[in-house]
PDB file of C-alpha atoms and ligand atoms in Angstrom:
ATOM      1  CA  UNK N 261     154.018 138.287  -0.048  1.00 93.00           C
ATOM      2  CA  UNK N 262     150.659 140.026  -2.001  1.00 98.00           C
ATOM      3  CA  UNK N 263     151.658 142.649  -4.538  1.00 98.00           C
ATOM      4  CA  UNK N 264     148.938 145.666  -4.677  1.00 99.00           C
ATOM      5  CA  UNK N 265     149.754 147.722  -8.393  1.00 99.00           C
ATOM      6  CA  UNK N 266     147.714 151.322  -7.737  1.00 99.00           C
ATOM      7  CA  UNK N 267     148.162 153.564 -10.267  1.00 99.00           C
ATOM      8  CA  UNK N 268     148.106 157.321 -10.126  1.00 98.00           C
ATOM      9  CA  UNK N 269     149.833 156.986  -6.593  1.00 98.00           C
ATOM     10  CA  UNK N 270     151.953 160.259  -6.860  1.00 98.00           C
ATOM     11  CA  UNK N 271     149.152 162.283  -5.193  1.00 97.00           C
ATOM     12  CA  UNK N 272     145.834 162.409  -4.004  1.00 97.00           C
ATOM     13  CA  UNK N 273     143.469 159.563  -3.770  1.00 98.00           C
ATOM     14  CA  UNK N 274     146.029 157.309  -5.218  1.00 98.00           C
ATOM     15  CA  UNK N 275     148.803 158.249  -2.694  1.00 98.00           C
ATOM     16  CA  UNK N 276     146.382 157.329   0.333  1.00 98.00           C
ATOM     17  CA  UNK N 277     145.345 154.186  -0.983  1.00 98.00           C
ATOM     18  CA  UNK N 278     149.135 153.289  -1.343  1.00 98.00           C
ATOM     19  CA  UNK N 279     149.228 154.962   2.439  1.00 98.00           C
ATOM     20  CA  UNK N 280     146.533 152.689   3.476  1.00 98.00           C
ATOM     21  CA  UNK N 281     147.335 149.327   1.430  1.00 98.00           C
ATOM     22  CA  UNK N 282     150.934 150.087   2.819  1.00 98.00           C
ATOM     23  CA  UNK N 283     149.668 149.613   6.354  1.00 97.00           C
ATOM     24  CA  UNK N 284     147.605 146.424   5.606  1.00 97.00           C
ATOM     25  CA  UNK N 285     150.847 144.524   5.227  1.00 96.00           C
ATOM     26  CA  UNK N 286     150.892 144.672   0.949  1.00 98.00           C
ATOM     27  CA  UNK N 287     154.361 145.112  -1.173  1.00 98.00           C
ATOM     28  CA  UNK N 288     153.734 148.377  -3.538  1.00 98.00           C
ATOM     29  CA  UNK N 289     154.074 148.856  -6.825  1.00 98.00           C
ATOM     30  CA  UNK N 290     152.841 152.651  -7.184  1.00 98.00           C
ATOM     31  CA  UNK N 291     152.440 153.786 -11.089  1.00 99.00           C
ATOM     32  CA  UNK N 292     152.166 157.314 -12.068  1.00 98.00           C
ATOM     33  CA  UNK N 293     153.171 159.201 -15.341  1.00 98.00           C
ATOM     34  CA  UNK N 294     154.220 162.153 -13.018  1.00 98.00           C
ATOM     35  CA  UNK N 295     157.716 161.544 -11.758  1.00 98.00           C
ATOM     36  CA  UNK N 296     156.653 162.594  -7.909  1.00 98.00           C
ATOM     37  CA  UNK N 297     155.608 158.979  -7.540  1.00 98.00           C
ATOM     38  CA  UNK N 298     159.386 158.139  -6.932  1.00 98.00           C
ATOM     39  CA  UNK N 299     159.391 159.902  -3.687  1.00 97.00           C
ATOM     40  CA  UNK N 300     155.955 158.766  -2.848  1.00 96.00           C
ATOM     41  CA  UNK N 301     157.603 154.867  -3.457  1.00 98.00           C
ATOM     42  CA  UNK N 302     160.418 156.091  -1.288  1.00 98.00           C
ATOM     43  CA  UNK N 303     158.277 157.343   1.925  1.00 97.00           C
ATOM     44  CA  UNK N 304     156.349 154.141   1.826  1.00 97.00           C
ATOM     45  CA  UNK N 305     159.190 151.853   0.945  1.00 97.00           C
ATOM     46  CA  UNK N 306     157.501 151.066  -2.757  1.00 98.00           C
ATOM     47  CA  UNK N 307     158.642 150.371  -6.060  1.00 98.00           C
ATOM     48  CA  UNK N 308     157.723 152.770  -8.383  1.00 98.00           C
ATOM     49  CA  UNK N 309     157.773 152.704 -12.218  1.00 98.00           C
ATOM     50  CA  UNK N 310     156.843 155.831 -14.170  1.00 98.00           C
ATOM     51  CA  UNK N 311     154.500 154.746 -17.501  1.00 98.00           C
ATOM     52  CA  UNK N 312     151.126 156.105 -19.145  1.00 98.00           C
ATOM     53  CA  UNK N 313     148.381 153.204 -18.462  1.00 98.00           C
ATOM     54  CA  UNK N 314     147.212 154.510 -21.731  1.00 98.00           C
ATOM     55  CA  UNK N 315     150.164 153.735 -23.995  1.00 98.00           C
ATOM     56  CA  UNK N 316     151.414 150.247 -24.968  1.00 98.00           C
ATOM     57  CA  UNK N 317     154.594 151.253 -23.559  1.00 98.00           C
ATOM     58  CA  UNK N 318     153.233 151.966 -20.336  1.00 98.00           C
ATOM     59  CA  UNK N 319     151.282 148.964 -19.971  1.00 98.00           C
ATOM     60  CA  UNK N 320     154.512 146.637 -21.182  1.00 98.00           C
ATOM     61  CA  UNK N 321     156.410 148.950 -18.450  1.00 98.00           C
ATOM     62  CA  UNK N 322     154.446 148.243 -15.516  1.00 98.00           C
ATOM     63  CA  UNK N 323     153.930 144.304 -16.339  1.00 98.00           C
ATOM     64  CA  UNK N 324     158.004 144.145 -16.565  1.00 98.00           C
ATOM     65  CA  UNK N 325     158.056 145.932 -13.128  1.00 98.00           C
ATOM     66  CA  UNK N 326     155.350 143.473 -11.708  1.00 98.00           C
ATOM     67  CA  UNK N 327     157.379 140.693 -13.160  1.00 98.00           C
ATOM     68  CA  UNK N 328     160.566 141.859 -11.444  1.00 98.00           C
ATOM     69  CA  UNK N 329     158.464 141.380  -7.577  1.00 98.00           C
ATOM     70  CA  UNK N 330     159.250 138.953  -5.527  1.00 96.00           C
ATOM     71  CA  UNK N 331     156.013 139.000  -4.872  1.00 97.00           C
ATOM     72  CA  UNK N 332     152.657 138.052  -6.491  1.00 97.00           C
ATOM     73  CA  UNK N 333     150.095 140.440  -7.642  1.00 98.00           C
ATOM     74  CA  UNK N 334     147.387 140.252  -5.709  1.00 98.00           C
ATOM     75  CA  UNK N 335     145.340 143.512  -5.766  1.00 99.00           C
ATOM     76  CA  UNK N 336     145.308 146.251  -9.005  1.00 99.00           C
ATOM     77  CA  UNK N 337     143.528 149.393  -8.237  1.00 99.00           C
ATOM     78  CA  UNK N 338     142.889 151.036 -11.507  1.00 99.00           C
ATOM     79  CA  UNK N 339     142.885 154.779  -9.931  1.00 98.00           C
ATOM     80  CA  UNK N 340     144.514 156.867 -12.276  1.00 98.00           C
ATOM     81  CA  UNK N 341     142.302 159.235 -13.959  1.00 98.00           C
ATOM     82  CA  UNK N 342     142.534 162.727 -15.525  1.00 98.00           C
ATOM     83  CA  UNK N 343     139.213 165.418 -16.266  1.00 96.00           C
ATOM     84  CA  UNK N 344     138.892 168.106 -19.061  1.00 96.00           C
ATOM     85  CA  UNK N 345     136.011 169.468 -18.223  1.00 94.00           C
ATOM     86  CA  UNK N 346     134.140 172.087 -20.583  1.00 94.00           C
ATOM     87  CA  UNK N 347     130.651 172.132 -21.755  1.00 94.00           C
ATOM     88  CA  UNK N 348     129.219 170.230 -24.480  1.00 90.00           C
ATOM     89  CA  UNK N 349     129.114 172.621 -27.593  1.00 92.00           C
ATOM     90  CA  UNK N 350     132.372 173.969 -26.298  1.00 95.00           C
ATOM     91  CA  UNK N 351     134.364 170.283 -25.870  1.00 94.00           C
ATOM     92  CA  UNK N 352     136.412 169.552 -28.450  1.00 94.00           C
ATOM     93  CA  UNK N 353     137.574 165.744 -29.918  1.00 96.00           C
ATOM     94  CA  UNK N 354     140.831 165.443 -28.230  1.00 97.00           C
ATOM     95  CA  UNK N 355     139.590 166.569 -24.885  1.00 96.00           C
ATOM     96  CA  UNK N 356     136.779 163.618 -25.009  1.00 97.00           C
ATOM     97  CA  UNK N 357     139.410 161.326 -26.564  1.00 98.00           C
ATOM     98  CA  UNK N 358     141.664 161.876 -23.675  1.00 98.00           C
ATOM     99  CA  UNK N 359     139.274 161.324 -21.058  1.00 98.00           C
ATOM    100  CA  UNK N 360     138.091 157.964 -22.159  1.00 98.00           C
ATOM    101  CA  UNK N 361     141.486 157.128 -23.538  1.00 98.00           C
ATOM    102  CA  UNK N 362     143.311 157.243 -20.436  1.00 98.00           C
ATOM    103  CA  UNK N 363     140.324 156.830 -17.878  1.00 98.00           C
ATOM    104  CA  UNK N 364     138.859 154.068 -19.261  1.00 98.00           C
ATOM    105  CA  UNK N 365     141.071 152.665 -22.304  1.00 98.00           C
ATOM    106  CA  UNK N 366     143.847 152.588 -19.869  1.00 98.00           C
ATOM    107  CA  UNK N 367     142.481 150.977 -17.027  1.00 98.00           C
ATOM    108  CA  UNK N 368     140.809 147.954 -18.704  1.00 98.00           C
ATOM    109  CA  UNK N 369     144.003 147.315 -21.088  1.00 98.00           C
ATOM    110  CA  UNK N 370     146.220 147.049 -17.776  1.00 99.00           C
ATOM    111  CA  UNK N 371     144.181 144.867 -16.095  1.00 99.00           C
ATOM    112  CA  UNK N 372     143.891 142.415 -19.271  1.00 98.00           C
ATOM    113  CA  UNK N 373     148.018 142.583 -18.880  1.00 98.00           C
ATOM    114  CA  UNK N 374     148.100 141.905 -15.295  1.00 98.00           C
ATOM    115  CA  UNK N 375     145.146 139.034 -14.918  1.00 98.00           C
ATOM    116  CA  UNK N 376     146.836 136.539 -16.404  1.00 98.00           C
ATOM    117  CA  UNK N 377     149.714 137.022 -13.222  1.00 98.00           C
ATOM    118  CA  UNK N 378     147.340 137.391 -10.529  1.00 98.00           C
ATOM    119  CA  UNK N 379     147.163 134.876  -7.829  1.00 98.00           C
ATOM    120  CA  UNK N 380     143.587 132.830  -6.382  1.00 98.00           C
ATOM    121  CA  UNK N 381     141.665 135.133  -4.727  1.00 98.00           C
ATOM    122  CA  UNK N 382     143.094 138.197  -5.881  1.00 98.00           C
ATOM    123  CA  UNK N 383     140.810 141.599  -6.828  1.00 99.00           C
ATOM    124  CA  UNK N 384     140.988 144.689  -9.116  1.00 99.00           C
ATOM    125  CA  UNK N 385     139.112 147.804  -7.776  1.00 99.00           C
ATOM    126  CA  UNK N 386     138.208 150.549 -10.500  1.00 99.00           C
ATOM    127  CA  UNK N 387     137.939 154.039  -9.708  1.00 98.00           C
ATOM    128  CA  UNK N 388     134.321 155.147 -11.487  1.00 98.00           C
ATOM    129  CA  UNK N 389     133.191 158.035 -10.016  1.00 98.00           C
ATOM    130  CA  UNK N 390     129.680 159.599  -8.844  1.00 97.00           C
ATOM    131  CA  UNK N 391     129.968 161.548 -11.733  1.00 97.00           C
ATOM    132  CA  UNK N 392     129.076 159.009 -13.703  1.00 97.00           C
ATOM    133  CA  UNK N 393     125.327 159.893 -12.955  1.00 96.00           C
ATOM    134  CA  UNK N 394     125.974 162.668 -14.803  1.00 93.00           C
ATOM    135  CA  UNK N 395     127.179 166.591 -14.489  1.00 92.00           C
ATOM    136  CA  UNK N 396     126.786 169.839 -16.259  1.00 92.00           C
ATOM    137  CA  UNK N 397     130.581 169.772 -18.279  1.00 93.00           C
ATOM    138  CA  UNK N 398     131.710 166.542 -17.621  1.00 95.00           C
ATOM    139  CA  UNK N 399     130.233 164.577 -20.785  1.00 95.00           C
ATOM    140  CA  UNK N 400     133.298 162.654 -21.763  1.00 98.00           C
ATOM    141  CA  UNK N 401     134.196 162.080 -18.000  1.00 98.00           C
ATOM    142  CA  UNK N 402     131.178 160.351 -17.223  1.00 98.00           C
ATOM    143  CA  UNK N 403     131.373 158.476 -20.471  1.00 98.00           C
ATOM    144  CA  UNK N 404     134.567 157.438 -19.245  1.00 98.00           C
ATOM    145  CA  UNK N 405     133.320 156.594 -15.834  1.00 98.00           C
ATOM    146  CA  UNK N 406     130.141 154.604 -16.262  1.00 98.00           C
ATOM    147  CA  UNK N 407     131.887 152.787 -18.805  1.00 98.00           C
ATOM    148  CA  UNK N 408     134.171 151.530 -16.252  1.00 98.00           C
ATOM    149  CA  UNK N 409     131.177 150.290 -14.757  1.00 98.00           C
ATOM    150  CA  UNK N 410     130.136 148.334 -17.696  1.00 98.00           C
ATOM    151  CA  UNK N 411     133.810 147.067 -18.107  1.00 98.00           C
ATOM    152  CA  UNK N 412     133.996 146.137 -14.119  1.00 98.00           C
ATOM    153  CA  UNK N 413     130.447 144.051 -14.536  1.00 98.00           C
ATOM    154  CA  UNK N 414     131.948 142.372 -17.811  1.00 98.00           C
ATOM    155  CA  UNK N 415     135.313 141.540 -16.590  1.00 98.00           C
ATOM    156  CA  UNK N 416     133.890 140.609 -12.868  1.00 98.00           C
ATOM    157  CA  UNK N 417     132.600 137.595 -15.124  1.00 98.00           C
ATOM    158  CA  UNK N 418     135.316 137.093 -17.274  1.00 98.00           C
ATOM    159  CA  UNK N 419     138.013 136.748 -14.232  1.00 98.00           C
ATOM    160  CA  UNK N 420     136.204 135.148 -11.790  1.00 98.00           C
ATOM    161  CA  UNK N 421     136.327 132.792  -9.493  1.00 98.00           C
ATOM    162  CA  UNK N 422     140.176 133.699  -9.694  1.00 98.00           C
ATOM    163  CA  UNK N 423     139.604 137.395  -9.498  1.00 98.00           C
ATOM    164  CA  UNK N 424     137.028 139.790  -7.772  1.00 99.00           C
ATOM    165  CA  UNK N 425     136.852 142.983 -10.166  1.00 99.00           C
ATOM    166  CA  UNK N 426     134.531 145.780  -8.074  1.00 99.00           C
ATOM    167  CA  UNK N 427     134.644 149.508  -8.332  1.00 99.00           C
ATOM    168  CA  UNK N 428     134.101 152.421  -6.379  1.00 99.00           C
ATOM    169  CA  UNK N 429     132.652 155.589  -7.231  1.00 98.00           C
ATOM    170  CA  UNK N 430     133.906 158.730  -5.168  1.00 98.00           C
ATOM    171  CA  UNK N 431     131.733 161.714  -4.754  1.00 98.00           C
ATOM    172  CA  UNK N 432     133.355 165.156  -4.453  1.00 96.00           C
ATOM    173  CA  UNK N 433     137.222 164.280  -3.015  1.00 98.00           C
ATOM    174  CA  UNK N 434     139.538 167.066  -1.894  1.00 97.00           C
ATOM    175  CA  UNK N 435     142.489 166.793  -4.330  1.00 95.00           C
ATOM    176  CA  UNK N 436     144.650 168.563  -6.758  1.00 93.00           C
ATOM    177  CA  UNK N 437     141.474 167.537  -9.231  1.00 92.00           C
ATOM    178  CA  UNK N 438     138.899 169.287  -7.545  1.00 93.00           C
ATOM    179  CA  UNK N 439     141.120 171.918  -6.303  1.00 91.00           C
ATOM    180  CA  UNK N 440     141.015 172.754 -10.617  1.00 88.00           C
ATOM    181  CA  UNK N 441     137.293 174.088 -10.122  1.00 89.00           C
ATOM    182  CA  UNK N 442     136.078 177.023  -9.680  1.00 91.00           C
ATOM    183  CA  UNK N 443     135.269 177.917  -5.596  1.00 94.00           C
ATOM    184  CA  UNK N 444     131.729 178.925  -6.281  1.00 95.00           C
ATOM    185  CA  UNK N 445     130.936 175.253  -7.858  1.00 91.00           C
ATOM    186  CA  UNK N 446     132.789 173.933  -5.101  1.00 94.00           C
ATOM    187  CA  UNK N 447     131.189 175.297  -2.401  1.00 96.00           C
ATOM    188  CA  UNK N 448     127.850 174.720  -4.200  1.00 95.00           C
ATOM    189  CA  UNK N 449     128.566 170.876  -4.490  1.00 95.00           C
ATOM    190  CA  UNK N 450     130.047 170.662  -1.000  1.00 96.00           C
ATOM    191  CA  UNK N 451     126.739 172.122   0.413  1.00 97.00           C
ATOM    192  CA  UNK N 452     124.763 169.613  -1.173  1.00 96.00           C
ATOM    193  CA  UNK N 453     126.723 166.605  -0.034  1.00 98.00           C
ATOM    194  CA  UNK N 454     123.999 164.682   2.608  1.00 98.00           C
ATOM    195  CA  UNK N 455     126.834 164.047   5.129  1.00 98.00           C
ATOM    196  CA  UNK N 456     127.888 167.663   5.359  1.00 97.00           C
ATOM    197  CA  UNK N 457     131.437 167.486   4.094  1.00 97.00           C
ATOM    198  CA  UNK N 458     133.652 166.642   0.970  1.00 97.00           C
ATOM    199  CA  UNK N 459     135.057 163.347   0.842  1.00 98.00           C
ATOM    200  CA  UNK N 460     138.768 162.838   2.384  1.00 98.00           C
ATOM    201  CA  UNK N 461     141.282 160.787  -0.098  1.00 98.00           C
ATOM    202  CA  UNK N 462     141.498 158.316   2.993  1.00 98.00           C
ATOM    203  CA  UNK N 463     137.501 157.919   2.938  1.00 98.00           C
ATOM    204  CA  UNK N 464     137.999 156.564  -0.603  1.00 98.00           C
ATOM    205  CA  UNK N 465     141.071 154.515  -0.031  1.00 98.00           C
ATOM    206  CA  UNK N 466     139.451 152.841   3.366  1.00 98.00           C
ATOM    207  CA  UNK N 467     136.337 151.979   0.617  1.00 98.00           C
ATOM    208  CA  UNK N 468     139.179 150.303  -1.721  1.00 99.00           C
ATOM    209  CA  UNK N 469     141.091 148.668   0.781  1.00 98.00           C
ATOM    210  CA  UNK N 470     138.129 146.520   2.088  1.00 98.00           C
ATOM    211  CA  UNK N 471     136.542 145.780  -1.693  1.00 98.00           C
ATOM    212  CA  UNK N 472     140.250 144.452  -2.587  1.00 98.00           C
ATOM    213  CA  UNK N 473     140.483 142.584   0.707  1.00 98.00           C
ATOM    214  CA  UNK N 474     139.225 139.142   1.797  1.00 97.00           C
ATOM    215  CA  UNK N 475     136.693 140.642   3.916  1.00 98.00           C
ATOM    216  CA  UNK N 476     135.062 141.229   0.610  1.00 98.00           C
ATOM    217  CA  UNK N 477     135.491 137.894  -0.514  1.00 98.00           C
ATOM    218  CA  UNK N 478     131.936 137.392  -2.039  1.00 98.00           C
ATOM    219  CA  UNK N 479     131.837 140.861  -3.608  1.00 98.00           C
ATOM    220  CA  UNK N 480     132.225 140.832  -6.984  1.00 98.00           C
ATOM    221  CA  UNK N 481     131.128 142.924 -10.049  1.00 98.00           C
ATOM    222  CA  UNK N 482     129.915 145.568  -7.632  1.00 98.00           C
ATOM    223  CA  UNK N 483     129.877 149.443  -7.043  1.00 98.00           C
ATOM    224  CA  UNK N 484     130.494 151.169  -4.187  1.00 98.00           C
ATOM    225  CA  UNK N 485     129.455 154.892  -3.966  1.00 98.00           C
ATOM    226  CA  UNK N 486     131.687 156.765  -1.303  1.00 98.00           C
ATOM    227  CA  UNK N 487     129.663 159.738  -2.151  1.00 98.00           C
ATOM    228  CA  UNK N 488     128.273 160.839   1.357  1.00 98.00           C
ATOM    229  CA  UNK N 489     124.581 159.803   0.074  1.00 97.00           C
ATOM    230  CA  UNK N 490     124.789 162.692  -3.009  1.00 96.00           C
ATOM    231  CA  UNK N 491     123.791 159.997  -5.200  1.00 93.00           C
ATOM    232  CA  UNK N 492     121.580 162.278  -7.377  1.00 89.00           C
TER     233      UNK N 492
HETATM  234  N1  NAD Z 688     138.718 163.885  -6.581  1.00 95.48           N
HETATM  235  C1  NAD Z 688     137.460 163.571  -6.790  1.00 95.48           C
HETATM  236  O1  NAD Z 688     136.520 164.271  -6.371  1.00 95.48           O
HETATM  237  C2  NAD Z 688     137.109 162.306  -7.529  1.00 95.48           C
HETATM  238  C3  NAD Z 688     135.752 161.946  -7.582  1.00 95.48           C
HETATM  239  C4  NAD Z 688     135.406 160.771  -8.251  1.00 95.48           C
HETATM  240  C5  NAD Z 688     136.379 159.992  -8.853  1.00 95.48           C
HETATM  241  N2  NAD Z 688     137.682 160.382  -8.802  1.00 95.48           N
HETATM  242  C6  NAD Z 688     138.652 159.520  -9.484  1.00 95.48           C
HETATM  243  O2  NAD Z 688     139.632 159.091  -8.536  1.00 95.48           O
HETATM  244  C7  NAD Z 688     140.893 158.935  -9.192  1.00 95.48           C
HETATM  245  C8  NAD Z 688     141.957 159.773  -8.486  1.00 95.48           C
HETATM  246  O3  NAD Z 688     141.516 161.130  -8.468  1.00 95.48           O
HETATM  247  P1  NAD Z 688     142.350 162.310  -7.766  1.00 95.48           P
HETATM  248  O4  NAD Z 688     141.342 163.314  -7.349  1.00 95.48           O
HETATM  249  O5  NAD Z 688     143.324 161.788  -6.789  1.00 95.48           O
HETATM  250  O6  NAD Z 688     143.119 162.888  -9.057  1.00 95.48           O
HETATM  251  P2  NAD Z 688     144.540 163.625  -9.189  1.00 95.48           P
HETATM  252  O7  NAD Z 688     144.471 164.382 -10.465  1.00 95.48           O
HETATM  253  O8  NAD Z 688     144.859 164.371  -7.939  1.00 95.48           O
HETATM  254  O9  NAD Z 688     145.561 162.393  -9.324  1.00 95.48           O
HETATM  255  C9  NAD Z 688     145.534 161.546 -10.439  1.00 95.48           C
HETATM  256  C10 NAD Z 688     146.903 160.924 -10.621  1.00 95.48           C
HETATM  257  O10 NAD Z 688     146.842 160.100 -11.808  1.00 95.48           O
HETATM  258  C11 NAD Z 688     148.015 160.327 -12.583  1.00 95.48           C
HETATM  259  N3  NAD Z 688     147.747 160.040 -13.990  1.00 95.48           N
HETATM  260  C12 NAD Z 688     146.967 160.752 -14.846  1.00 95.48           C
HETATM  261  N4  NAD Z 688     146.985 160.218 -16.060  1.00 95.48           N
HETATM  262  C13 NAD Z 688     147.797 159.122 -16.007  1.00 95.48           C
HETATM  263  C14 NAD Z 688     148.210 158.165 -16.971  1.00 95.48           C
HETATM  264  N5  NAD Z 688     147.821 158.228 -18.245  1.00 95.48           N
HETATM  265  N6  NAD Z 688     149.035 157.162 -16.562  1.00 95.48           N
HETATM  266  C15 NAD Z 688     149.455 157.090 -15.264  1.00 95.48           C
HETATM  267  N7  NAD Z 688     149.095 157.997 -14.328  1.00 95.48           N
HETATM  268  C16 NAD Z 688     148.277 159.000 -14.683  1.00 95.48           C
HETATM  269  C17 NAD Z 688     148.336 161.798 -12.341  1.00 95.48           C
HETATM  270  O11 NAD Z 688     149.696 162.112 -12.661  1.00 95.48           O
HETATM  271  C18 NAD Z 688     148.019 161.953 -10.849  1.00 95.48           C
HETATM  272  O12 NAD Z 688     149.126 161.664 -10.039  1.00 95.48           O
HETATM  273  C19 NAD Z 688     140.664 159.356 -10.660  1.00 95.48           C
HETATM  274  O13 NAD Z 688     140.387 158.226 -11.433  1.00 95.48           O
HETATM  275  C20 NAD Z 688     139.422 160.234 -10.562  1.00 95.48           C
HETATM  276  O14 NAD Z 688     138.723 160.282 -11.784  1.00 95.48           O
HETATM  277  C21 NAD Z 688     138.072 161.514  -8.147  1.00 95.48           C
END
């Protein structure tokens, strides 16, 4: 049976990807650092293991937990991600270190852990973000995010043809994240969105599902925008 390791399951995007990968037949293995994932990997029948993709720890944790499958891995979806938003002159070092720490750090050291126990034809899908374009307050963020662009390109060579590594980059999701800002800039970003509407977690997770499936079999080192055309 195909493993899928998502991490940041215990809510939000990363809870409807394990929703959706769930109902495409895949054994979970959700990862979160917030102990809620353990009832998330309860309702869907998961394993869960609680670890920061950010600390050696975490990253031995979740390998051990992979090991202990019956089953192989077959799909990582790098999704956990965290924000501390503030403007330029007002950010300070730990706030940037953070961000790229965890969003970026985190995701490319776990899948250098896990690609070595991957099976043929198995994929990693990154979360980047739209944001990585660039927005007022969210410096280190999109340092963080188009990085994991650059890291996605790099390691789509470095794992293939064994392993697909693609990424997609949400536009403005409704989730506890975005809940965190202010309604004004909310309602201002919503209103610019082409589509007319905010992404839904299961718009991203449908996005993932098909990059890490064989349907997407000759994608590889690419990015997806599931923006609703606000790529600007
Ligand atoms: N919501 C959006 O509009 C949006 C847009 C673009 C990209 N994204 C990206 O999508 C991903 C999911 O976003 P979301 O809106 O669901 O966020 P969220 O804050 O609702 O959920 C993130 C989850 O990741 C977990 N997490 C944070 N740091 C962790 C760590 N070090 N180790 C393990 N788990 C950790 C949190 O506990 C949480 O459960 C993130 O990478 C985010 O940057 C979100």
């Amino acid at each position: 049976m195909k493993l899928a390791i998502v991490t940041g399951a215990a809510r939000g995007i990363g809870l409807s990807i394990a929703e959706t990968l769930a109902g495409e037949g895949y054994q979970l293995l959700l990862v979160d650092v917030s102990e809620a994932v353990d009832e998330t990997a309860a309702a869907l029948g998961a394993a869960a293991v609680r670890a920061d993709i950010s600390s050696p720890e975490g990253i031995d944790a979740i390998v051990a937990a992979a090991d202990a499958s019956d089953a192989t891995p077959a799909l990582l979806v790098n999704n956990a991600g965290i924000t501390r938003d503030a403007l330029l002159r007002k950010m300070d070092e730990a706030a940037f270190r953070a961000v790229v720490r965890i969003n970026l750090g985190g995701s490319i050291a776990l899948t250098e852990a896990l690609a070595p126990k991957m099976c043929d034809g198995s994929a990693v899908v990154n979360l980047s973000s739209r944001a990585q374009l660039g927005n007022v307050g969210q410096f280190n963020y999109g340092i963080s995010k188009a990085g994991l662009i650059g890291a996605t390109r790099a390691l789509a060579l470095a794992l293939a043809p064994r392993t697909r590594v693609n990424a997609v980059a949400p536009g403005f999701t409704e989730s506890e994240m975005t809940l965190a800002m202010p309604e004004q800039v909310r309602e201002r970003i919503v209103n610019s969105i082409p589509v007319g509407r905010a992404g839904k977690p299961v718009d991203i997770a449908n996005a993932v599902a098909w990059l890490g499936s064989d349907k997407a079999s000759y994608i590889n080192g690419q990015i997806l925008y599931a923006c609703g055309g606000r790529t600007f």
